[in-house]
Every structure is written in C-alpha cells, then in structure tokens.
Amino acid sequence: MLEAYDGVFGKGGDDDDNEHRSSRGDGRRRRGRRKVAMQRHVAYEGRTPEDVETLRMERMREARAALGTAAGDFDPDDFRRDSGGKRSKKKKRSRDSSSRGGGGGSGVERLMEGCSTLEWHAYHFPNCNEIHEIDLRGAVRRQLRHDEGGGEGSSHSRYHELPWGFVGNGLWRDVFSCDPRGEAPGNASTPRPPAVLKVMKSEHTYDHRNFERHRRDALVMERLSSSHHLVSIYGYCANTVLTEAISHTLDDVIYARENEEVAKWSPRSGYVTRPPLESWMAKDEDGEPLATRETELGRIRLALGVFRGLKDLHEGDGAGNMEWLPIVHADLQAKQYLVDSLTGKIYLNDFNRCRFLTRKDSTKSGNGTGIPTSRTLESCPLYIPTAPGSARSPEEYDMAPLSEKLDIFSAGNILYGIITGNRPWSDERGKHIRAAIQKGERPTVNDTIRNAAGTVDAELTRLLDRVYEHDPTKRASAREVVLELESLLERELRRKSSMKTEDLA
C-alpha cells in the first residue's frame, strides 16, 4: 500500500516539497495526485468509488450522531472539513443597507450619544483551563458504549435522562453532555450527566461579534447566579460555555401531544416521535405531572416559570448591590426555557442574542443606598438591526426604538401555547405573520375560553391581551404579570384545598 502512494508522490526531499508549496498551480496538481492516490487505494481494496462514497456517507451519519457538526467531513475534491457532506462554501455576513443607521451586521455595537454602559457590562470571567481539562472524548465514548449496548430499560423510560456525549444542536452551537470533574461514573444516584458543554459550530466565524455574543451569554448567567429561574453557569472560554445539565425544553412540555404524533428531526436519531409526557415527567402527590399544560394549576405554573425568569432578567437579582438596567433576551421562544423532568422547575436559557440596555447620562437617582437600580435608572432605547423569524414584537419588525418590553410580547407567544396547546400562527407563513403583527393582528383564542368568566383560562387570556399590547409603553411588565399569576395560583390552591376538605367531610 505504501508503494502505491510513493509511486504517485515520489520520495523527494524537503527542498522538493518547498518548491511545490511555492506555486498555486503545483498545489492544485498535488490535490489531483492525491485524488488519484485515493482511487488507487480504493482499487487496491477491491471497492468501486461508488461503494466508497456509500460507506463514507454511512460513516458520516454515525459520526454526526456522536459529534454533531464537529464530525466535519472529508471531500477529496477540496480536502476541507464541513458540516454537511457537500463542498463547503465560505459564508459572507451581509450588511443590510436598510438596517438602522446602516450598521447592518457590524461586529461592534455603537453607543448612542448621551448614553453610557454600566461598569459590569464590560466584565469578563473566562476560566479556560477548566474548560480545556474536560474529557469530552470520554463522554462521547460513554455514549457510544451505551448505544452499542442498547442501554437499560425501554426507550420511554430512558427519555427523561440526558444522553452522554452529543445531545443536539441549534443554529449556533453543538451541545455535549459531560462530567467535568468525574463525579458521575459509578454513582447510581446520578442518572444523568452533571453538565453540558455548548460549543460554537465550526461553520460560524471566529470574530469579535461572536466572541462578544458568547461573553454576554456567560456574563448574564454569572451576574444572575443567585436567581432560581436561570440556568447556572460553571465555566466559559471564548465561544464555549459550560452550564448545568437540564433534560428538556418547555417546548417538549407545551407541545407534548404534538411531539407524540408528529416525527421531529433529531441530530442523534433522525426523524422520531417522542414518548408520552407521563413516561418521563415526575409526578406530584396527586399523580399529576410536575410540569404540564393539561391542568389549570399546571398552566398557571408554566406561565409563572416563563415570567419569573424574565422578571429576574429585567430587574436583576433583587439584592440591590449593583447598578442594574434590564437585560433584553431578544430571542424568547418556548425552546429557550429548560424544564427539569425530576422537579418540574423551569429555567431561562441561551442569552447569546441578548442586549444590555444603556443608561441615560442625565440619570441622577438612586434606591436610598446610593446604588441606582432598574426602577430608578432611565435607559436609552435599543436598536437591533435585524428581526428574523415570527416570534418578534411589532416594534422589532417596524425597526423602531426598543426596550425590554419586546421580550414581554415574545413571551406572549409562549403563553398562547400554554393556554391553547397550539403554536401561534401555525397556519401562516413567515412574511404574512410579520405583516399581520405589524397591523395589530394577534393569534386568536377560542371565544369559549375567553368568555368563561372567572376560570383560570379566562384570566390567562386577559393577561395574554396585556402582554400582546401593540404599544410597548402600555404593555405589562414581567413583574406585573408575575404578581397577577401568583395571585391566581394562590386563589386556585385555596379552592383546591377547600374542595379536598369538603370531600373528607
């Protein structure tokens, strides 16, 4: 076999190699020779090029199931790694001339005149050594051993457990579950990995813009580490972040019945349906799933989980020990909330599109301790140059000045799903949805639900109208929604307790 390669490349010395490298033409010829060498290698093995291509695609599917886009690819025509088996093409980020101020996709956000950032907005706390020490290879191998052995128990009983190694991916990052400090192996009381490592996909550019996105993502979790409603951070380095492992998204809970019937794409398993919610969500003392939209109390608790996380993001940790202005998530969807299947608790996640509101330099008020807070500081308007998707607020689509109230509108889409069990605008296409929202149209709630005075769903629908308010200055705040939901929950718990007492009597 080695002789076949030597016959193509020759056995020239370093001087010959240096001479070849100096010419682009010679470089192309070398690639052609390597391709010929590969074909000779194939012939030597007795396989046709078509057989090798089939084998390559099969191996690629296996690699992606274990590594996500980190599996890459190998194309003999250009010897480049990509994420899809096709020849990789260099992506160019467009600079939209219609964007606010002509900034387009600029990597540096400009500060408006008369506005300034808070001191902590520039903080940066990487712990790269700990990130680099993670045995990701061990996690992937553990996953492969588990898959080859078939695992333990049924697929439904295992669904509540986060898989080891490659978990899945989104638009920006591949997610790997791991055990950074070797705490889980051999511990029967730890059915799932303790952490997940989110790594930016190799298809994205390593530039200032993306480094800044992930710095903000990590900083939000660090600043709000005292919150019980945001995911906890364990480490961060460049475009990679290490957080606690939580098994499911809110999307899995709200649309559980849809997911049971309709096969959805999974990077690890292809198109699959999901097992019933009852098979993986823990139960309360009455035998009801801890997180569900199929009971009145369940719907209230899901809505509270959504808006409590948002309240902390907008108002800070409540300790009043640092200056605070709202953090705008700017990408709220049900899949951005994680749900712990063992406790039913909901956590806000994924802050790599977030924005920090800046303060007006004329602000001169405090909270009595000399530390200005979100209730006393006046913020400058925010400008985001793009509004992709169908989950945005009308002011985002209008390219108008923005505030944290854009998150409230987007959270309304989640609340709509909690109330109805349907996805908002499910029968419409993106461009029509955008136009409808700009005109003041909203997803409709059945009149039977809306007009059932005094019921939980009627109260939730009334709140939905407040968060769907077109004018952001009149739109409810996260705090206001949380207070109303807590009052509604207390009322329903009293009613339930009273009914139990009557039954016992």
Coordinates of C-alpha atoms in Angstrom, one line a residue, residues 147-495:
D147 CA -25.8 3.0 22.3
E148 CA -24.0 -0.2 21.2
G149 CA -25.1 -2.0 24.3
G150 CA -28.7 -0.9 23.9
G151 CA -28.8 0.9 27.2
E152 CA -31.0 -0.2 30.1
G153 CA -34.8 -0.1 30.1
S154 CA -37.2 1.0 27.4
S155 CA -36.6 4.0 25.2
H156 CA -39.5 5.7 27.0
S157 CA -38.1 5.2 30.5
R158 CA -34.7 6.5 29.3
Y159 CA -36.1 9.6 27.7
H160 CA -36.0 11.6 30.9
E161 CA -32.3 11.1 31.1
L162 CA -29.9 13.4 29.2
P163 CA -27.8 11.3 26.9
W164 CA -24.0 11.3 27.3
G165 CA -21.8 12.9 24.7
F166 CA -23.5 14.7 21.8
V167 CA -27.0 15.9 22.8
G168 CA -28.1 18.1 19.9
N169 CA -27.6 21.5 18.4
G170 CA -29.3 24.7 17.5
L171 CA -28.5 27.4 15.0
W172 CA -25.3 28.5 16.7
R173 CA -24.0 25.7 18.9
D174 CA -23.4 22.0 19.3
V175 CA -24.3 20.7 22.8
F176 CA -22.4 17.9 24.6
S177 CA -23.2 16.5 28.0
C178 CA -20.1 15.7 30.1
D179 CA -18.8 15.2 33.6
P180 CA -16.1 17.9 34.1
R181 CA -14.8 16.6 37.5
G182 CA -15.5 12.9 37.3
E183 CA -18.4 13.0 39.7
A184 CA -20.9 10.8 37.9
P185 CA -19.2 7.5 36.9
G186 CA -20.3 4.6 39.1
N187 CA -22.7 6.7 41.0
A188 CA -26.1 5.1 40.7
S189 CA -27.9 8.1 42.2
T190 CA -26.7 10.3 39.2
P191 CA -28.8 9.1 36.3
R192 CA -27.7 11.9 34.0
P193 CA -24.6 14.0 33.3
P194 CA -24.0 16.9 35.6
A195 CA -23.1 19.5 32.9
V196 CA -23.4 20.4 29.3
L197 CA -20.7 22.0 27.1
K198 CA -22.0 24.3 24.4
V199 CA -19.5 24.8 21.6
M200 CA -20.0 27.2 18.7
K201 CA -20.3 25.3 15.4
S202 CA -17.2 25.4 13.2
E203 CA -19.3 26.8 10.3
H204 CA -19.5 30.2 12.1
T205 CA -16.8 32.8 12.0
Y206 CA -14.4 33.3 14.9
D207 CA -14.7 37.0 15.0
H208 CA -15.2 39.9 17.5
R209 CA -19.0 39.8 17.0
N210 CA -19.3 36.1 18.0
F211 CA -16.8 36.4 20.9
E212 CA -18.9 39.3 22.2
R213 CA -22.1 37.3 21.9
H214 CA -20.8 34.5 24.0
R215 CA -19.2 36.8 26.5
R216 CA -22.6 38.3 27.1
D217 CA -24.2 34.9 27.3
A218 CA -21.8 33.9 30.1
L219 CA -21.9 37.2 31.9
V220 CA -25.7 37.2 32.2
M221 CA -25.6 33.8 34.0
E222 CA -22.7 35.0 36.2
R223 CA -24.5 38.2 37.2
L224 CA -27.7 36.3 37.9
S225 CA -26.2 33.3 39.6
S226 CA -28.4 33.9 42.6
S227 CA -31.6 33.5 40.5
H228 CA -33.6 30.3 40.8
H229 CA -35.1 30.9 37.4
L230 CA -32.0 31.0 35.1
V231 CA -29.6 28.2 34.2
S232 CA -26.5 28.0 36.3
I233 CA -23.1 28.6 34.7
Y234 CA -20.0 26.5 35.6
G235 CA -17.4 27.8 33.1
Y236 CA -16.7 29.8 30.0
C237 CA -14.0 30.3 27.4
A238 CA -14.2 32.2 24.1
N239 CA -17.2 30.7 22.2
T240 CA -17.7 27.8 24.6
V241 CA -19.8 27.8 27.8
L242 CA -20.3 25.1 30.5
T243 CA -23.7 25.0 32.3
E244 CA -25.8 22.7 34.4
A245 CA -27.5 19.9 32.5
I246 CA -31.3 20.0 32.3
S247 CA -33.1 17.4 30.4
H248 CA -35.9 19.1 28.4
T249 CA -37.2 22.3 26.9
L250 CA -40.5 24.0 27.6
D251 CA -41.5 23.2 24.0
D252 CA -41.3 19.5 25.0
V253 CA -43.9 20.1 27.7
I254 CA -46.3 22.6 26.0
Y255 CA -46.5 20.6 22.7
A256 CA -46.1 17.1 24.2
R257 CA -49.1 15.7 22.4
E258 CA -48.0 17.1 19.1
N259 CA -44.5 15.6 19.6
E260 CA -46.0 12.2 20.3
E261 CA -47.8 12.2 17.0
V262 CA -45.5 14.0 14.6
A263 CA -42.0 12.8 13.9
K264 CA -39.4 15.6 14.5
W265 CA -35.8 15.7 13.4
S266 CA -33.2 14.7 16.0
P267 CA -29.4 15.0 15.2
R268 CA -28.8 11.8 17.1
S269 CA -31.8 9.7 15.9
G270 CA -33.2 11.2 12.7
Y271 CA -37.0 11.6 12.5
V272 CA -38.6 10.3 15.6
T273 CA -41.7 10.8 17.7
R274 CA -41.4 11.5 21.4
P275 CA -42.7 9.3 24.2
P276 CA -45.7 10.5 26.3
L277 CA -45.1 13.2 28.8
E278 CA -46.3 10.9 31.6
S279 CA -43.5 8.5 30.9
W280 CA -40.7 11.0 31.6
M281 CA -42.1 13.8 33.8
A282 CA -42.1 13.2 37.5
K283 CA -45.4 13.3 39.3
D284 CA -46.8 15.3 42.3
E285 CA -48.6 13.8 45.3
D286 CA -51.9 13.6 43.3
G287 CA -50.2 11.7 40.5
E288 CA -50.2 14.7 38.1
P289 CA -47.0 15.5 36.1
L290 CA -45.0 18.3 37.8
A291 CA -45.0 20.3 34.6
T292 CA -48.0 20.1 32.3
R293 CA -50.4 22.4 30.5
E294 CA -53.2 19.9 30.8
T295 CA -54.4 21.0 34.2
E296 CA -55.4 24.5 35.3
L297 CA -52.7 24.6 38.1
G298 CA -50.2 23.2 35.5
R299 CA -50.9 26.1 33.1
I300 CA -50.5 28.7 35.8
R301 CA -47.2 27.2 37.0
L302 CA -45.8 27.0 33.4
A303 CA -46.7 30.7 32.9
L304 CA -45.1 31.6 36.2
G305 CA -41.9 29.8 35.2
V306 CA -41.8 31.8 32.0
F307 CA -42.3 35.3 33.5
R308 CA -40.3 34.7 36.7
G309 CA -37.2 34.1 34.6
L310 CA -38.0 37.2 32.6
K311 CA -38.5 39.3 35.7
D312 CA -35.1 38.4 37.0
L313 CA -33.5 39.2 33.6
H314 CA -35.2 42.6 33.5
E315 CA -34.9 43.6 37.2
G316 CA -31.8 41.8 38.4
D317 CA -31.3 39.6 41.5
G318 CA -33.3 41.9 43.8
A319 CA -30.4 42.3 46.2
G320 CA -29.8 45.9 45.1
N321 CA -26.0 45.6 45.4
M322 CA -25.1 46.8 41.9
E323 CA -26.3 49.1 39.3
W324 CA -28.9 47.4 37.1
L325 CA -30.7 48.1 33.8
P326 CA -32.8 45.4 32.0
I327 CA -31.1 42.8 30.0
V328 CA -33.1 42.1 26.8
H329 CA -33.2 38.4 25.9
A330 CA -34.2 39.3 22.3
D331 CA -34.9 35.6 21.3
L332 CA -37.6 34.3 23.6
Q333 CA -39.3 31.1 22.5
A334 CA -40.5 28.0 24.3
K335 CA -37.4 26.1 23.4
Q336 CA -35.2 28.7 25.1
Y337 CA -36.6 27.6 28.5
L338 CA -35.4 24.3 30.0
V339 CA -37.6 22.1 32.2
D340 CA -36.2 19.7 34.8
S341 CA -38.1 16.4 34.4
L342 CA -37.3 15.4 38.0
T343 CA -38.5 18.6 39.7
G344 CA -40.7 20.3 37.1
K345 CA -38.8 23.6 37.5
I346 CA -38.4 26.0 34.6
Y347 CA -35.1 27.8 33.8
L348 CA -34.5 30.6 31.2
N349 CA -31.5 29.8 29.0
D350 CA -29.5 30.9 25.9
F351 CA -28.5 34.5 26.2
N352 CA -26.2 34.8 23.2
R353 CA -28.5 37.2 21.4
C354 CA -29.2 39.3 24.5
R355 CA -28.6 43.1 24.7
F356 CA -27.7 45.3 27.6
L357 CA -29.7 48.4 27.9
T358 CA -27.6 51.5 28.5
R359 CA -28.2 54.4 30.8
K360 CA -29.1 58.0 30.0
D361 CA -26.2 60.2 31.3
S362 CA -28.8 62.6 32.8
T363 CA -30.0 59.9 35.3
K364 CA -29.4 61.2 38.9
S365 CA -31.5 59.0 41.2
G366 CA -30.8 56.0 43.5
N367 CA -32.5 53.5 45.7
G368 CA -31.7 55.1 49.0
T369 CA -28.3 53.3 49.2
G370 CA -26.7 55.3 46.5
I371 CA -26.9 52.4 44.1
P372 CA -29.1 53.1 41.0
T373 CA -31.4 50.2 40.0
S374 CA -33.7 49.3 37.1
R375 CA -36.5 51.2 38.9
T376 CA -34.6 54.4 39.2
L377 CA -32.2 54.5 36.2
E378 CA -33.5 55.8 32.9
S379 CA -32.5 53.7 30.0
C380 CA -31.6 54.6 26.4
P381 CA -33.6 53.0 23.6
L382 CA -32.1 49.9 22.0
Y383 CA -31.6 49.3 18.3
I384 CA -31.3 45.8 16.8
P385 CA -30.6 45.7 13.0
T386 CA -32.5 42.5 12.2
A387 CA -35.8 40.9 13.2
P388 CA -35.7 37.3 11.9
G389 CA -38.5 34.7 12.5
S390 CA -42.1 35.0 13.5
A391 CA -41.7 35.4 17.3
R392 CA -40.8 39.1 17.3
S393 CA -42.6 42.2 18.6
P394 CA -44.3 44.7 16.3
E395 CA -41.7 47.4 17.2
E396 CA -38.9 45.0 16.1
Y397 CA -40.5 44.5 12.7
D398 CA -41.1 48.2 12.5
M399 CA -37.3 48.9 13.2
A400 CA -38.5 51.2 16.0
P401 CA -36.6 52.1 19.2
L402 CA -36.7 49.0 21.5
S403 CA -36.9 48.3 25.2
E404 CA -37.2 45.2 27.4
K405 CA -40.9 45.2 26.5
L406 CA -40.1 43.3 23.3
D407 CA -39.4 40.3 25.5
I408 CA -42.8 40.6 27.0
F409 CA -44.5 40.4 23.6
S410 CA -42.4 37.3 22.6
A411 CA -43.3 35.7 25.9
G412 CA -46.9 36.2 24.9
N413 CA -46.4 33.6 22.1
I414 CA -45.3 31.1 24.8
L415 CA -48.3 32.0 27.0
Y416 CA -50.6 31.5 24.0
G417 CA -49.2 28.0 23.6
I418 CA -49.8 27.3 27.3
I419 CA -53.4 28.4 27.1
T420 CA -54.4 26.7 23.8
G421 CA -51.9 23.9 23.3
N422 CA -51.4 25.3 19.7
R423 CA -48.4 27.1 18.2
P424 CA -49.2 30.7 17.4
W425 CA -49.7 31.4 13.7
S426 CA -49.3 27.7 12.9
D427 CA -51.3 28.1 9.7
E428 CA -49.4 31.1 8.4
R429 CA -46.1 31.7 6.7
G430 CA -43.3 34.0 8.0
K431 CA -43.8 37.0 5.8
H432 CA -47.6 37.0 6.4
I433 CA -47.1 36.7 10.1
R434 CA -44.8 39.7 10.2
A435 CA -47.2 41.8 8.2
A436 CA -50.1 40.7 10.5
I437 CA -48.3 41.6 13.7
Q438 CA -47.3 45.0 12.3
K439 CA -51.0 45.6 11.6
G440 CA -52.0 44.7 15.1
E441 CA -53.4 41.2 14.5
R442 CA -52.8 38.5 17.1
P443 CA -53.2 34.7 17.3
T444 CA -56.8 34.1 18.3
V445 CA -58.1 32.4 21.4
N446 CA -61.4 30.5 21.2
D447 CA -64.3 32.6 22.4
T448 CA -65.4 29.7 24.7
I449 CA -62.2 30.1 26.6
R450 CA -62.1 33.9 26.5
N451 CA -65.7 34.3 27.7
A452 CA -65.7 31.7 30.5
A453 CA -65.7 34.4 33.2
G454 CA -63.8 33.5 36.4
T455 CA -62.0 30.5 35.0
V456 CA -58.2 30.1 35.0
D457 CA -58.1 30.2 31.2
A458 CA -60.2 33.3 31.0
E459 CA -57.8 35.0 33.4
L460 CA -54.8 33.8 31.5
T461 CA -56.3 35.1 28.3
R462 CA -56.8 38.5 29.9
L463 CA -53.1 38.5 30.8
L464 CA -52.3 37.5 27.2
D465 CA -54.1 40.6 25.9
R466 CA -51.9 42.7 28.2
V467 CA -48.6 41.2 27.0
Y468 CA -49.8 41.3 23.4
E469 CA -50.4 45.1 23.7
H470 CA -49.2 46.8 20.5
D471 CA -47.8 49.9 22.2
P472 CA -44.8 48.8 24.3
T473 CA -45.3 51.6 26.8
K474 CA -48.7 50.2 27.7
R475 CA -47.6 46.6 27.6
A476 CA -47.5 44.8 31.0
S477 CA -44.1 44.3 32.7
A478 CA -42.8 40.9 33.8
R479 CA -43.2 42.0 37.4
E480 CA -46.9 42.9 36.9
V481 CA -47.6 39.5 35.1
V482 CA -45.8 37.6 37.9
L483 CA -47.9 39.3 40.6
E484 CA -51.1 38.5 38.8
L485 CA -50.1 34.9 38.2
E486 CA -49.1 34.4 41.8
S487 CA -52.4 35.8 43.0
L488 CA -54.2 33.5 40.6
L489 CA -52.2 30.5 41.8
E490 CA -52.9 31.3 45.4
R491 CA -56.7 31.5 44.6
E492 CA -56.7 28.1 42.9
L493 CA -54.7 26.4 45.6
R494 CA -57.2 27.7 48.2
R495 CA -60.1 26.4 46.1

